[in-house]
Coordinates of N, CA and C and ligand atoms in Angstrom, one line a residue:
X21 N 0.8 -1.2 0.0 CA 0.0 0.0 0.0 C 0.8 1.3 0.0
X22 N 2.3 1.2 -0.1 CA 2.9 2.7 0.3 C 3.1 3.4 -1.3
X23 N 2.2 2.6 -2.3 CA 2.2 2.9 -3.6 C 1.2 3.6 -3.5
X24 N 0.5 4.3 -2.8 CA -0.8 4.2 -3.2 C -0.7 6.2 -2.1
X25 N -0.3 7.1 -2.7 CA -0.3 8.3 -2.3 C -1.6 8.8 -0.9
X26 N -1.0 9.3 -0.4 CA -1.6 9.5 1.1 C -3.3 10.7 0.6
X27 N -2.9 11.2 -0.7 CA -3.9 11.7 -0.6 C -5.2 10.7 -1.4
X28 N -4.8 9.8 -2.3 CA -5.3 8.8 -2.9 C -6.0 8.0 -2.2
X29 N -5.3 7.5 -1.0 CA -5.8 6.3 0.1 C -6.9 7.4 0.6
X30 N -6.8 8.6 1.0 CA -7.9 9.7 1.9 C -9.5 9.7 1.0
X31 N -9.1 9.9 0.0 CA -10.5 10.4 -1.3 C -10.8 8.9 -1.5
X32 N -10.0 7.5 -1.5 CA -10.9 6.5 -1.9 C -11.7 6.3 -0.4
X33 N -11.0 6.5 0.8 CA -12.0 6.3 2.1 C -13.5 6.8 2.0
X34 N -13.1 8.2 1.8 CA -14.3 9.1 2.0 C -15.3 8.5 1.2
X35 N -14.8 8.1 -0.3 CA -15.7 7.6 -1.4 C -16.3 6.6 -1.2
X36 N -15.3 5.9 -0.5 CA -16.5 4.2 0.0 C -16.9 4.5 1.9
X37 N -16.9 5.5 1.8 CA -17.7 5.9 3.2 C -17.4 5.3 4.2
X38 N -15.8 5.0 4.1 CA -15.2 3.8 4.9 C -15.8 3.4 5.6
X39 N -16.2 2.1 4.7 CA -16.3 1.0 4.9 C -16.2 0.0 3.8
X40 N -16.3 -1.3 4.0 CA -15.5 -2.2 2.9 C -16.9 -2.1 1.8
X41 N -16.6 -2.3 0.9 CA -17.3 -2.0 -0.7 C -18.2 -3.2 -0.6
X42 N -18.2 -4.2 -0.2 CA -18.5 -5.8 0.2 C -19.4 -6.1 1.2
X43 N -18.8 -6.0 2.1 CA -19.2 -6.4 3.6 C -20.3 -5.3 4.2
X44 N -19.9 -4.5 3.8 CA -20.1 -2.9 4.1 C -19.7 -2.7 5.9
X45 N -19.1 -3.6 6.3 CA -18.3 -3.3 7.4 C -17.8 -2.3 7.9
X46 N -18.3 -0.7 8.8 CA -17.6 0.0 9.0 C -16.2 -0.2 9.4
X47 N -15.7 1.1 9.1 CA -14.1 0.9 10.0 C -13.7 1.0 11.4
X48 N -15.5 2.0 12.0 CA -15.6 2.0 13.2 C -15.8 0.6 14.0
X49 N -16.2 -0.2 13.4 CA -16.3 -1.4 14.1 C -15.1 -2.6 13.8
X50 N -14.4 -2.2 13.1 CA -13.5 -3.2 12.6 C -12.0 -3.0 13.2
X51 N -11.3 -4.1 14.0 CA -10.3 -3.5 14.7 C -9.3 -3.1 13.2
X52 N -9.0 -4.0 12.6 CA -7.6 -4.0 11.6 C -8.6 -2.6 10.6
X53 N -7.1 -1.8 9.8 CA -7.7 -1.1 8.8 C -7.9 -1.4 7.5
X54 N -9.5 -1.1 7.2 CA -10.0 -1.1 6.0 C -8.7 -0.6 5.0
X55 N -8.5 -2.3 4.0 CA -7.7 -2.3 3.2 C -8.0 -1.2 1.5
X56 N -6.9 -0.4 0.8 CA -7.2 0.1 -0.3 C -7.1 -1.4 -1.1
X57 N -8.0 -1.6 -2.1 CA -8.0 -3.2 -2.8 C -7.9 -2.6 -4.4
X58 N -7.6 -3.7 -5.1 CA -7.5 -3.3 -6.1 C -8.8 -4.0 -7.4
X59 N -9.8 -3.4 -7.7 CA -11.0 -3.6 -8.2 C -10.6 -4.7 -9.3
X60 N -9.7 -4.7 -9.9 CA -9.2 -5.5 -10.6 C -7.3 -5.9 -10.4
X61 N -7.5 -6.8 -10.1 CA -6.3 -7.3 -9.2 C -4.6 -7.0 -9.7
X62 N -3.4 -6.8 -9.3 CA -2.7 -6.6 -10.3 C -2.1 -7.7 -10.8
X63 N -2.6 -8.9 -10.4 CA -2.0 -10.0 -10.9 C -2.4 -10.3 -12.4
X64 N -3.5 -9.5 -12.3 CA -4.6 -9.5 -14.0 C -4.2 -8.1 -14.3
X65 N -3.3 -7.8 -13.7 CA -2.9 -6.1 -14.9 C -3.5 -5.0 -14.2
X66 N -4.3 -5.0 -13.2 CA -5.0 -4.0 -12.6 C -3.9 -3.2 -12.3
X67 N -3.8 -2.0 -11.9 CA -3.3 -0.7 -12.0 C -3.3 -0.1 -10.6
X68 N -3.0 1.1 -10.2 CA -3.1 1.7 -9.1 C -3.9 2.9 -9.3
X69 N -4.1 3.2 -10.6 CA -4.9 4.5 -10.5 C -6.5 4.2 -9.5
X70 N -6.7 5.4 -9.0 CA -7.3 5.1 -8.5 C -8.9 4.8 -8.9
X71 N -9.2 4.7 -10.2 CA -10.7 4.4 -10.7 C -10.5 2.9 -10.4
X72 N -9.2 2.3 -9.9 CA -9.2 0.9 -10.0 C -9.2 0.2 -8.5
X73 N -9.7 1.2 -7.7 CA -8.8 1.5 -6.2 C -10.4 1.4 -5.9
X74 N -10.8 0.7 -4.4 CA -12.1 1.0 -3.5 C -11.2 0.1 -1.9
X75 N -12.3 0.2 -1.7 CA -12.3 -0.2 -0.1 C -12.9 -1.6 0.6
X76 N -11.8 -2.3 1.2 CA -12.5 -3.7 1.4 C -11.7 -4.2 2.8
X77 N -12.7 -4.8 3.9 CA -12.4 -5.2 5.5 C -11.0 -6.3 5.0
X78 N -10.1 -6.4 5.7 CA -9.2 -7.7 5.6 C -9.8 -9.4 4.8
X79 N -11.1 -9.4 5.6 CA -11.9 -10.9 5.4 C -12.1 -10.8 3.9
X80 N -12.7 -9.7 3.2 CA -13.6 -9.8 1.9 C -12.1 -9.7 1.1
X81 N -11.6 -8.8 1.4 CA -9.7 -9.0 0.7 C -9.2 -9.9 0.3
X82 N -9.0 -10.6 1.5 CA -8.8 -12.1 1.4 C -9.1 -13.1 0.5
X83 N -10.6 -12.7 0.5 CA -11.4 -14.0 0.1 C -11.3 -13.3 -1.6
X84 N -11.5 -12.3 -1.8 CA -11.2 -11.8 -3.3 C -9.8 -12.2 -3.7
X85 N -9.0 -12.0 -3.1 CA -7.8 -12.5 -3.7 C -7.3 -12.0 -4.7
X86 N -7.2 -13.0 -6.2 CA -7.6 -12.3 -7.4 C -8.2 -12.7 -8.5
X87 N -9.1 -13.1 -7.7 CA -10.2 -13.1 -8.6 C -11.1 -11.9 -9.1
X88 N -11.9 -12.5 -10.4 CA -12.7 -11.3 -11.0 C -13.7 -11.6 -11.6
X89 N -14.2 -12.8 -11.2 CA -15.2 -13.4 -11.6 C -16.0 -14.7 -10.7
X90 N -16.9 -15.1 -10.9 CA -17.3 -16.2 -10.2 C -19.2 -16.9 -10.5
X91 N -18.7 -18.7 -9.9 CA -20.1 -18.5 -10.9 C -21.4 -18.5 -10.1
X92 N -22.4 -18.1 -10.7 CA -23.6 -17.9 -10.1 C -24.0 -19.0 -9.7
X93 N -24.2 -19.3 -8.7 CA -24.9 -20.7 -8.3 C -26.3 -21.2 -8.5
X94 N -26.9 -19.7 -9.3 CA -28.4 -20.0 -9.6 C -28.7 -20.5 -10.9
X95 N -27.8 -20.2 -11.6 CA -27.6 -19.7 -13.3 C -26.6 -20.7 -14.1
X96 N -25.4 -20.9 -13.1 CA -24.5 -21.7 -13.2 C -23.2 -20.8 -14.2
X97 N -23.9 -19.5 -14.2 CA -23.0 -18.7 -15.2 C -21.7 -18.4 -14.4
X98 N -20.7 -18.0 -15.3 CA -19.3 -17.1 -14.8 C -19.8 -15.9 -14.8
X99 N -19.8 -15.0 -13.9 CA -20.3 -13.5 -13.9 C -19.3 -13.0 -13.4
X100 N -18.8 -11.8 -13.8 CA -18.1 -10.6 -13.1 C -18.4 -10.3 -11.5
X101 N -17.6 -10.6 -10.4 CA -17.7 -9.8 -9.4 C -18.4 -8.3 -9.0
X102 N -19.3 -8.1 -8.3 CA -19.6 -6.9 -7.8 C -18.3 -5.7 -7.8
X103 N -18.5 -5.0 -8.7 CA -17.8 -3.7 -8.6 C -18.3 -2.7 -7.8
X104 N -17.8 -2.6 -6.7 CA -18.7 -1.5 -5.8 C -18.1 -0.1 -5.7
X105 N -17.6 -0.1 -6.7 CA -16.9 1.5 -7.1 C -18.2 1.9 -8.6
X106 N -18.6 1.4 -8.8 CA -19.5 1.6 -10.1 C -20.7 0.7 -10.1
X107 N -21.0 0.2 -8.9 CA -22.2 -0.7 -8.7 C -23.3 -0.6 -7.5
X108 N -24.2 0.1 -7.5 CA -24.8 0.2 -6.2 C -25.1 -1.6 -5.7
X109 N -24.8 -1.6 -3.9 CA -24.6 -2.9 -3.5 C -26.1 -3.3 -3.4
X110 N -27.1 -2.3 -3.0 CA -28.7 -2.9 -2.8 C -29.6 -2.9 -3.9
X111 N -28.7 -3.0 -5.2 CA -29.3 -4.0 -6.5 C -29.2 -4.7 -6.4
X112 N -27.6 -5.5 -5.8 CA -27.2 -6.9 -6.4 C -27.4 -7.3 -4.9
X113 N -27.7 -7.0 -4.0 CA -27.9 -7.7 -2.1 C -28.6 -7.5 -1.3
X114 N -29.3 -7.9 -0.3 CA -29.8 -7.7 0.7 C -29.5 -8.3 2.1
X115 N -29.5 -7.7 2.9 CA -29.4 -8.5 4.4 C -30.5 -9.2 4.6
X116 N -30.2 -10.5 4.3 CA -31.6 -11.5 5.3 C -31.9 -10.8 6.8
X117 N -33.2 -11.5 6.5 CA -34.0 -10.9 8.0 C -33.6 -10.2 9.2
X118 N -32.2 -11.7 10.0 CA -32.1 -11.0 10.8 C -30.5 -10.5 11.1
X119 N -30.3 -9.4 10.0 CA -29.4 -9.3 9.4 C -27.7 -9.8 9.7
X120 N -27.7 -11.0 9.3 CA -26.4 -11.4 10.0 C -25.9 -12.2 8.3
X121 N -26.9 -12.2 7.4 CA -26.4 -12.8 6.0 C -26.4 -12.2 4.8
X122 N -25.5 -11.9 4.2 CA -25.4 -10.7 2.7 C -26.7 -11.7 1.8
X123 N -27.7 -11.5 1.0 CA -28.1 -12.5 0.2 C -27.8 -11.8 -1.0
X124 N -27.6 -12.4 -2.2 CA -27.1 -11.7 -3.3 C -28.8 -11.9 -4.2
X125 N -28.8 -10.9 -4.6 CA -30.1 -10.5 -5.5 C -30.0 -11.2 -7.3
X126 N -28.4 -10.9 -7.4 CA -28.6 -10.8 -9.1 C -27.8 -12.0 -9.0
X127 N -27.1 -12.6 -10.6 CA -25.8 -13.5 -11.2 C -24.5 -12.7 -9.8
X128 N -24.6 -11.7 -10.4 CA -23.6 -10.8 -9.5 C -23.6 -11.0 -8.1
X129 N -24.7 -10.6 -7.7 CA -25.1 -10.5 -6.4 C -24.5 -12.0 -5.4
X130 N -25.0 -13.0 -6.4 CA -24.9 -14.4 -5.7 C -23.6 -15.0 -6.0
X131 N -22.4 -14.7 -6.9 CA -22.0 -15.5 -7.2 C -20.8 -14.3 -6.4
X132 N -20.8 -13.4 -6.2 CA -20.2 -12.9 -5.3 C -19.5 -12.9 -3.5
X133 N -21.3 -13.2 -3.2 CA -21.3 -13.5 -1.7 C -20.7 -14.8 -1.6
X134 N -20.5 -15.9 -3.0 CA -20.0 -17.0 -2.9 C -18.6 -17.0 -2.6
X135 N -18.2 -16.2 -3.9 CA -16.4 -16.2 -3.9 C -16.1 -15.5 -2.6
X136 N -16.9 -14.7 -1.9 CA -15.9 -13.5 -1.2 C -16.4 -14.3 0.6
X137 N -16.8 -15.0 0.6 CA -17.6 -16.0 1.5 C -18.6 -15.0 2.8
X138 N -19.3 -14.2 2.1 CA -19.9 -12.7 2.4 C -20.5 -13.2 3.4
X139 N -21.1 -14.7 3.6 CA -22.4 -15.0 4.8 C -22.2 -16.5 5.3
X140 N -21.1 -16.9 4.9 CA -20.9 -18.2 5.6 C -19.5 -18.8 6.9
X141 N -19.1 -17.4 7.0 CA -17.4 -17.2 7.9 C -18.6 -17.4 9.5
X142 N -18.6 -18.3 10.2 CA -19.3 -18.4 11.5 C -18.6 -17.5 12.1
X143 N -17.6 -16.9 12.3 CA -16.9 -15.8 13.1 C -17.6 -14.7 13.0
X144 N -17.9 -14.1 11.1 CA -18.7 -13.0 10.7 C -19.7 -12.9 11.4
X145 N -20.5 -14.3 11.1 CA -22.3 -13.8 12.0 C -22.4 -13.7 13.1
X146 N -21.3 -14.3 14.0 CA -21.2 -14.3 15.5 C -20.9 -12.3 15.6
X147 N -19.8 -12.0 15.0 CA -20.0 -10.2 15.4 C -20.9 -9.6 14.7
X148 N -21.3 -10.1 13.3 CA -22.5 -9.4 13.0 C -23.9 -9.4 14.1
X149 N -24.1 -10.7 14.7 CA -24.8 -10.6 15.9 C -25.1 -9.9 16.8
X150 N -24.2 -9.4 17.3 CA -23.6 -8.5 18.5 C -24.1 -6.8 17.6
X151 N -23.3 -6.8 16.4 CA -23.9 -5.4 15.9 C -24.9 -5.2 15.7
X152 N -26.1 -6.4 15.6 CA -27.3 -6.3 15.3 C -28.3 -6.1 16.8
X153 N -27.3 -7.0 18.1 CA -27.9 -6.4 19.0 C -27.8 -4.8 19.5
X154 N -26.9 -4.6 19.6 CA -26.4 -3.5 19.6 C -27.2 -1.9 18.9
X155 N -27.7 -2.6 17.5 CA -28.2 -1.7 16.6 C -27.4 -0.8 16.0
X156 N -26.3 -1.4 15.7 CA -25.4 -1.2 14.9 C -25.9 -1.3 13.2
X157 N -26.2 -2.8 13.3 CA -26.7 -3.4 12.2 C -27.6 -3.8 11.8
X158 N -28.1 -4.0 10.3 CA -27.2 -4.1 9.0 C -27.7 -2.4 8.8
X159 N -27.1 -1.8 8.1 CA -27.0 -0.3 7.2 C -28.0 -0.6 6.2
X160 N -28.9 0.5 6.3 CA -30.5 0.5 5.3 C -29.7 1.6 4.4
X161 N -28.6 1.9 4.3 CA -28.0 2.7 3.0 C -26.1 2.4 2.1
Ligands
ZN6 ZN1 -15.8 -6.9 4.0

């Protein structure tokens, strides 16, 4: 990340309203800091400008890797990953009921929460739990 200019890392925070693009995990709640990720990875040629640049918690980082695709489990298609620099997230998701599960809406939506393991990390639902008691959680925006 020390590629990635101090004022660069500031304007992509603000723009993903730090919090991860994914998860939508604030950074208030998150001990480690929300990683700058690369929308398209640089293992595939991705770049550092910043149109290529968003924000993502350690877990969803991870689980992205570098990948850029994945398949729908409904469809069986290969779909492009959620871009959440150019994708609003409550097209392609919603929080189940009681909000501790991303559910993916579209190709996108689902084959997403798959690769990035958005609703199945038992650690995740256990503190999404707590934020939900709390009323922390899930974010209606
Ligand atoms: Zn995340």
């Amino acid at each position: 990340m020390p590629r990635i200019a101090a004022a660069v890392d500031r304007r992509i925070r603000a723009q993903a309203r730090n919090r991860c693009g994914y998860c939508l995990s604030p950074q208030s709640l998150v001990l480690s800091s929300l990683e700058i990720e690369h929308l398209t990875p640089q293992a595939k040629g991705g770049s550092d400008d910043e149109s290529n640049l968003w924000l993502a918690c350690s877990v969803c980082n991870r689980h992205k890797s570098d990948k850029t695709s994945a398949v729908d489990p409904e469809t069986e298609e290969t779909v492009a990953l959620f871009n959440p620099r150019t994708q609003d997230w409550f097209e392609h998701f919603r929080w189940s009921e009681d909000g501790l599960r991303v559910i993916g809406l579209t190709p996108i939506g689902r084959a997403t929460v798959i690769a990035l393991r958005l609703s199945d990390i038992p650690r995740t639902l256990t503190v999404r739990g707590y934020w939900v008691r709390a009323g922390w959680h899930p974010p209606e925006d």
